[in-house]
PDB file of C-alpha atoms in Angstrom:
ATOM      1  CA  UNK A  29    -120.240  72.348 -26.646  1.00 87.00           C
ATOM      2  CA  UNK A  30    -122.333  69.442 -25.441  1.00 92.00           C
ATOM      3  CA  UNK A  31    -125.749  68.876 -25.765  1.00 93.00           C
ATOM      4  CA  UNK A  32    -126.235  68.998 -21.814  1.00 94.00           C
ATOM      5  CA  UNK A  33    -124.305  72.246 -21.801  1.00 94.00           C
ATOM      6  CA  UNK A  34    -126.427  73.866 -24.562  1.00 94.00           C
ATOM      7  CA  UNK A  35    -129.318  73.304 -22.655  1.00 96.00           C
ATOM      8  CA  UNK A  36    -127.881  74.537 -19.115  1.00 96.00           C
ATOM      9  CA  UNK A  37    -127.943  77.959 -21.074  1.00 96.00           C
ATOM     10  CA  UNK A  38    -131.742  77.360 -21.321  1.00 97.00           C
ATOM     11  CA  UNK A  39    -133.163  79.415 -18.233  1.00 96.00           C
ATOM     12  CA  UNK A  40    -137.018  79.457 -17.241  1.00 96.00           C
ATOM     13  CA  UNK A  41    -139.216  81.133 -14.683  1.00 96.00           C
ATOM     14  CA  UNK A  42    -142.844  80.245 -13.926  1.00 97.00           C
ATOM     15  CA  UNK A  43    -145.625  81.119 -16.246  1.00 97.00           C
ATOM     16  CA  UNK A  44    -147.444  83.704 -14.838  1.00 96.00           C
ATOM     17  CA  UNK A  45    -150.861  82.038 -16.455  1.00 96.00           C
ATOM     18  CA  UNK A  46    -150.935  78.979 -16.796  1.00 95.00           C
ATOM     19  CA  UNK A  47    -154.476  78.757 -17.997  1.00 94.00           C
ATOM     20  CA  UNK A  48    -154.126  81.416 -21.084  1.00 94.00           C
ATOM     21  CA  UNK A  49    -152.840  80.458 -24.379  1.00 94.00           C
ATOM     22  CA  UNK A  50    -150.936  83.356 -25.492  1.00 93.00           C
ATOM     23  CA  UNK A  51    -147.929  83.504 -27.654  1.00 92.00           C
ATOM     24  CA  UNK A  52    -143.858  84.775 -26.895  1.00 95.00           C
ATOM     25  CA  UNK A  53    -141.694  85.808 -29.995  1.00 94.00           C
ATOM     26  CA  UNK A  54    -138.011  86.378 -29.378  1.00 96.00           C
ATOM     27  CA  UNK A  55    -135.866  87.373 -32.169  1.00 96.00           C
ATOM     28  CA  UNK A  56    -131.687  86.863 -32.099  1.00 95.00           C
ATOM     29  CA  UNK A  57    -129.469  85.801 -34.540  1.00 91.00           C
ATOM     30  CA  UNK A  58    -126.034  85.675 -35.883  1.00 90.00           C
ATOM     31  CA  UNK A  59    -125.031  89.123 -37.740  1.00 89.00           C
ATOM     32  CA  UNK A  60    -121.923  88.256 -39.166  1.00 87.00           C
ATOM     33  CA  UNK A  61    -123.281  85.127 -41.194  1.00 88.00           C
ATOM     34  CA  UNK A  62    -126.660  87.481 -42.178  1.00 89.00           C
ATOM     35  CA  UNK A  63    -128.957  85.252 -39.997  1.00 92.00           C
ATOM     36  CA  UNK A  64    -132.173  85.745 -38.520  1.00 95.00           C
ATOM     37  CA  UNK A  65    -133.942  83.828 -35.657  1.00 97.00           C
ATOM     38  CA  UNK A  66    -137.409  84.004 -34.713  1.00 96.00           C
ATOM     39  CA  UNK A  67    -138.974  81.978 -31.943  1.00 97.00           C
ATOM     40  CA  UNK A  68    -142.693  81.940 -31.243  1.00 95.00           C
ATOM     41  CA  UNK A  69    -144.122  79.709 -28.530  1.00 96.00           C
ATOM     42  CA  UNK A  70    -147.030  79.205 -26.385  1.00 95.00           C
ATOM     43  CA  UNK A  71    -146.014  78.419 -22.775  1.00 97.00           C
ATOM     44  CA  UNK A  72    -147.230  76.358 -20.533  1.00 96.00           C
ATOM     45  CA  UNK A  73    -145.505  75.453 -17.037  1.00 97.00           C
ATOM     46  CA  UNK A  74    -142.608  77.779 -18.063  1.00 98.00           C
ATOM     47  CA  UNK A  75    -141.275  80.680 -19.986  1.00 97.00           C
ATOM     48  CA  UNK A  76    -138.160  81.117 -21.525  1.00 97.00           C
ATOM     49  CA  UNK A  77    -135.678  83.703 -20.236  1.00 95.00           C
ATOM     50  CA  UNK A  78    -135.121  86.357 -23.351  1.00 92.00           C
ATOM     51  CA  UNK A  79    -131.487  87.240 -21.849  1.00 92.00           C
ATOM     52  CA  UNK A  80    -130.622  83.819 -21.780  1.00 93.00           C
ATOM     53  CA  UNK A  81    -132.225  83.333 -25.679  1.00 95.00           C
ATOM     54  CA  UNK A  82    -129.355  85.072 -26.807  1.00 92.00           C
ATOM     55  CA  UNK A  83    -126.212  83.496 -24.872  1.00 92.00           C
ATOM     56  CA  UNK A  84    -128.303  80.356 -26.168  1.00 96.00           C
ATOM     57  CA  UNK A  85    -127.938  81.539 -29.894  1.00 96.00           C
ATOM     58  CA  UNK A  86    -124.115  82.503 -29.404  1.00 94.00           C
ATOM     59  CA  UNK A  87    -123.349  79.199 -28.549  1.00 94.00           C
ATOM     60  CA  UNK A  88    -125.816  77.539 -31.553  1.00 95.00           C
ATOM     61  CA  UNK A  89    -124.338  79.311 -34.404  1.00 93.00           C
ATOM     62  CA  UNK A  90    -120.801  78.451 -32.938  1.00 92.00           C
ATOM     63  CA  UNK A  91    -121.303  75.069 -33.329  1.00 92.00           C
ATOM     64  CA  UNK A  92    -123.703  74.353 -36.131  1.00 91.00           C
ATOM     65  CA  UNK A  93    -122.732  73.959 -39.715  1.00 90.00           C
ATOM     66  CA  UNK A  94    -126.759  74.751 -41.525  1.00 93.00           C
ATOM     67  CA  UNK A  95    -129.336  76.354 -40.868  1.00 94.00           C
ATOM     68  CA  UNK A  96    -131.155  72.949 -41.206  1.00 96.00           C
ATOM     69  CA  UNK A  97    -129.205  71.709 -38.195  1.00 96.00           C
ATOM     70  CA  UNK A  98    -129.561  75.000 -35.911  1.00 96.00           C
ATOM     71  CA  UNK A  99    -133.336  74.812 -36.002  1.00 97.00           C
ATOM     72  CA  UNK A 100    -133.532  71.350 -35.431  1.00 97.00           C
ATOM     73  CA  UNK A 101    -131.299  71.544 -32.381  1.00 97.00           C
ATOM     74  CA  UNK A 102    -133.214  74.914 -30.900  1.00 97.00           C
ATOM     75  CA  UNK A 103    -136.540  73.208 -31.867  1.00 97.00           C
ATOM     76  CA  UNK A 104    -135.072  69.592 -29.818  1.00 97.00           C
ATOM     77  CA  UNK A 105    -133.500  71.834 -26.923  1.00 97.00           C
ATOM     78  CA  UNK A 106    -136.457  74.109 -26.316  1.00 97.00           C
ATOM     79  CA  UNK A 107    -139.147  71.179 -26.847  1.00 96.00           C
ATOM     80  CA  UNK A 108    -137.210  69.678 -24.139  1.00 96.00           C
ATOM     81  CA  UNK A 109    -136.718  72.685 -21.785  1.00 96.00           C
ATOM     82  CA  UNK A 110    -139.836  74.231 -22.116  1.00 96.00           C
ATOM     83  CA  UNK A 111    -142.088  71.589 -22.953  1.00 95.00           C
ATOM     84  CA  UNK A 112    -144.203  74.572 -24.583  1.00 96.00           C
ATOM     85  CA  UNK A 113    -147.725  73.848 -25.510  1.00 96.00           C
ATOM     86  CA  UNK A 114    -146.444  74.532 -29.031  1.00 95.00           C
ATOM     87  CA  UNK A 115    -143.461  75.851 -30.846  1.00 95.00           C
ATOM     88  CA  UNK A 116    -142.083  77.865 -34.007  1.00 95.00           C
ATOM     89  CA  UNK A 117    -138.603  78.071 -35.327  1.00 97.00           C
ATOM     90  CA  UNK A 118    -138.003  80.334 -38.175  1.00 96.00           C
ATOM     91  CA  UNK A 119    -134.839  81.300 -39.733  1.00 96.00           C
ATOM     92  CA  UNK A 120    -133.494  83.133 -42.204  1.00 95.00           C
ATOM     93  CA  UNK A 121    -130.125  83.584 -43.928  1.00 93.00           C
ATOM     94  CA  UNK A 122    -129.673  86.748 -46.693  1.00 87.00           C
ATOM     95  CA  UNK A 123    -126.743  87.410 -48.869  1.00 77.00           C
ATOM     96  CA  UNK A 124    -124.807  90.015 -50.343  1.00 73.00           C
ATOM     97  CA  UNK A 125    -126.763  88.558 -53.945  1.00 72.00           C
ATOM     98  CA  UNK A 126    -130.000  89.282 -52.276  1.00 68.00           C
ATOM     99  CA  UNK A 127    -130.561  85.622 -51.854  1.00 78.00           C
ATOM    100  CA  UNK A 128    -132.265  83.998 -49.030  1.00 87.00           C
ATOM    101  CA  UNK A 129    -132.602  81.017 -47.250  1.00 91.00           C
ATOM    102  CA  UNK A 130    -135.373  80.458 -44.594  1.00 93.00           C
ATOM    103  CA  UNK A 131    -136.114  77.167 -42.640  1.00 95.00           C
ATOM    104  CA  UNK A 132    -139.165  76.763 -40.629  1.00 95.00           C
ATOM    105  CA  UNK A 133    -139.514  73.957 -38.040  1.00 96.00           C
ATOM    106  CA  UNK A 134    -142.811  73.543 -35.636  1.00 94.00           C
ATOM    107  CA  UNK A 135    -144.114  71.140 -32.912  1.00 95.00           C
ATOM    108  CA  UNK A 136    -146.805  70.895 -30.368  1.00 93.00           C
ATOM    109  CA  UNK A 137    -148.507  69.000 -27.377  1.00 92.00           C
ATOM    110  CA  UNK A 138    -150.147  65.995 -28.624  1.00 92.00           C
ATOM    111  CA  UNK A 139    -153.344  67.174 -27.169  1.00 88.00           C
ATOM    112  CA  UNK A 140    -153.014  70.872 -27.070  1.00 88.00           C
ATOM    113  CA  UNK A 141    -155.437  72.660 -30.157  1.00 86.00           C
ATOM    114  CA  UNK A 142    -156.618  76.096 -29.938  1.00 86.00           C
ATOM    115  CA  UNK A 143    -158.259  76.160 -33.355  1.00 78.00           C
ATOM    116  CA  UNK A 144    -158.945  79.783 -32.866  1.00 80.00           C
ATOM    117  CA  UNK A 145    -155.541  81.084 -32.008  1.00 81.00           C
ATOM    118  CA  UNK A 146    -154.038  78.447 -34.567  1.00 75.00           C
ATOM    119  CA  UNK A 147    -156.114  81.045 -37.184  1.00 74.00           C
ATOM    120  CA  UNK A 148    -154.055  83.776 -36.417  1.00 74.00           C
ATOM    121  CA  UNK A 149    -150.781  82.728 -36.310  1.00 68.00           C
ATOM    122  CA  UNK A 150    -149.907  83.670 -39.922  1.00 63.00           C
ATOM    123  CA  UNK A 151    -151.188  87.642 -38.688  1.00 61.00           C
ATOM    124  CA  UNK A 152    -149.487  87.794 -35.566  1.00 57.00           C
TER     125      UNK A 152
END
């Protein structure tokens, strides 16, 4: 699948507050390789579609050959998409040997700090 195709799977509607920082977590994945995706962003002209997170996923972990390279792509893709005030990829691969592999990728608005929210990310 092609980059621009990825990203037509990307669908938005308006934020319905643009003024409040708040924070979106959608969680998808690919079962059959034991891998877990969690995405956490702060919105700002746009949120993301959850129904369309998943057909997103589908066609990720078709195509990518890492975890490494997954999160960098969905970090690139929704940077570009949702142009989110800021952004966090985690995700997480377990074994039948009760190993696991986690990857976390983040990014934000060159201006945007909220120093208070920032705080409790690690809680929420």
């Amino acid at each position: 699948m092609t980059l621009t195709e990825r990203r037509a799977l990307i669908t938005t509607h308006s934020n319905p507050n643009k003024a409040l920082d708040y924070i979106i977590t959608l969680k998808g994945g690919d079962q059959s390789r034991g891998i877990v995706v969690s995405f956490r962003y702060i919105p700002d002209k746009v949120i993301l579609d959850h129904a369309a997170f998943t057909s997103y996923l589908h066609a990720i972990f078709n195509d990518c050959t890492s975890l490494e390279e997954a999160g960098t792509w969905i970090l690139e893709d929704m940077n570009n998409e949702l142009v989110a005030r800021w952004l966090q990829v985690n995700l997480a691969q377990h074994n039948d040997e009760m190993s696991e592999h986690l990857v976390v990728l983040e990014d934000h608005q060159p201006q945007w700090n909220n120093t208070h929210l920032k705080d409790r990310f690690a809680k929420i």
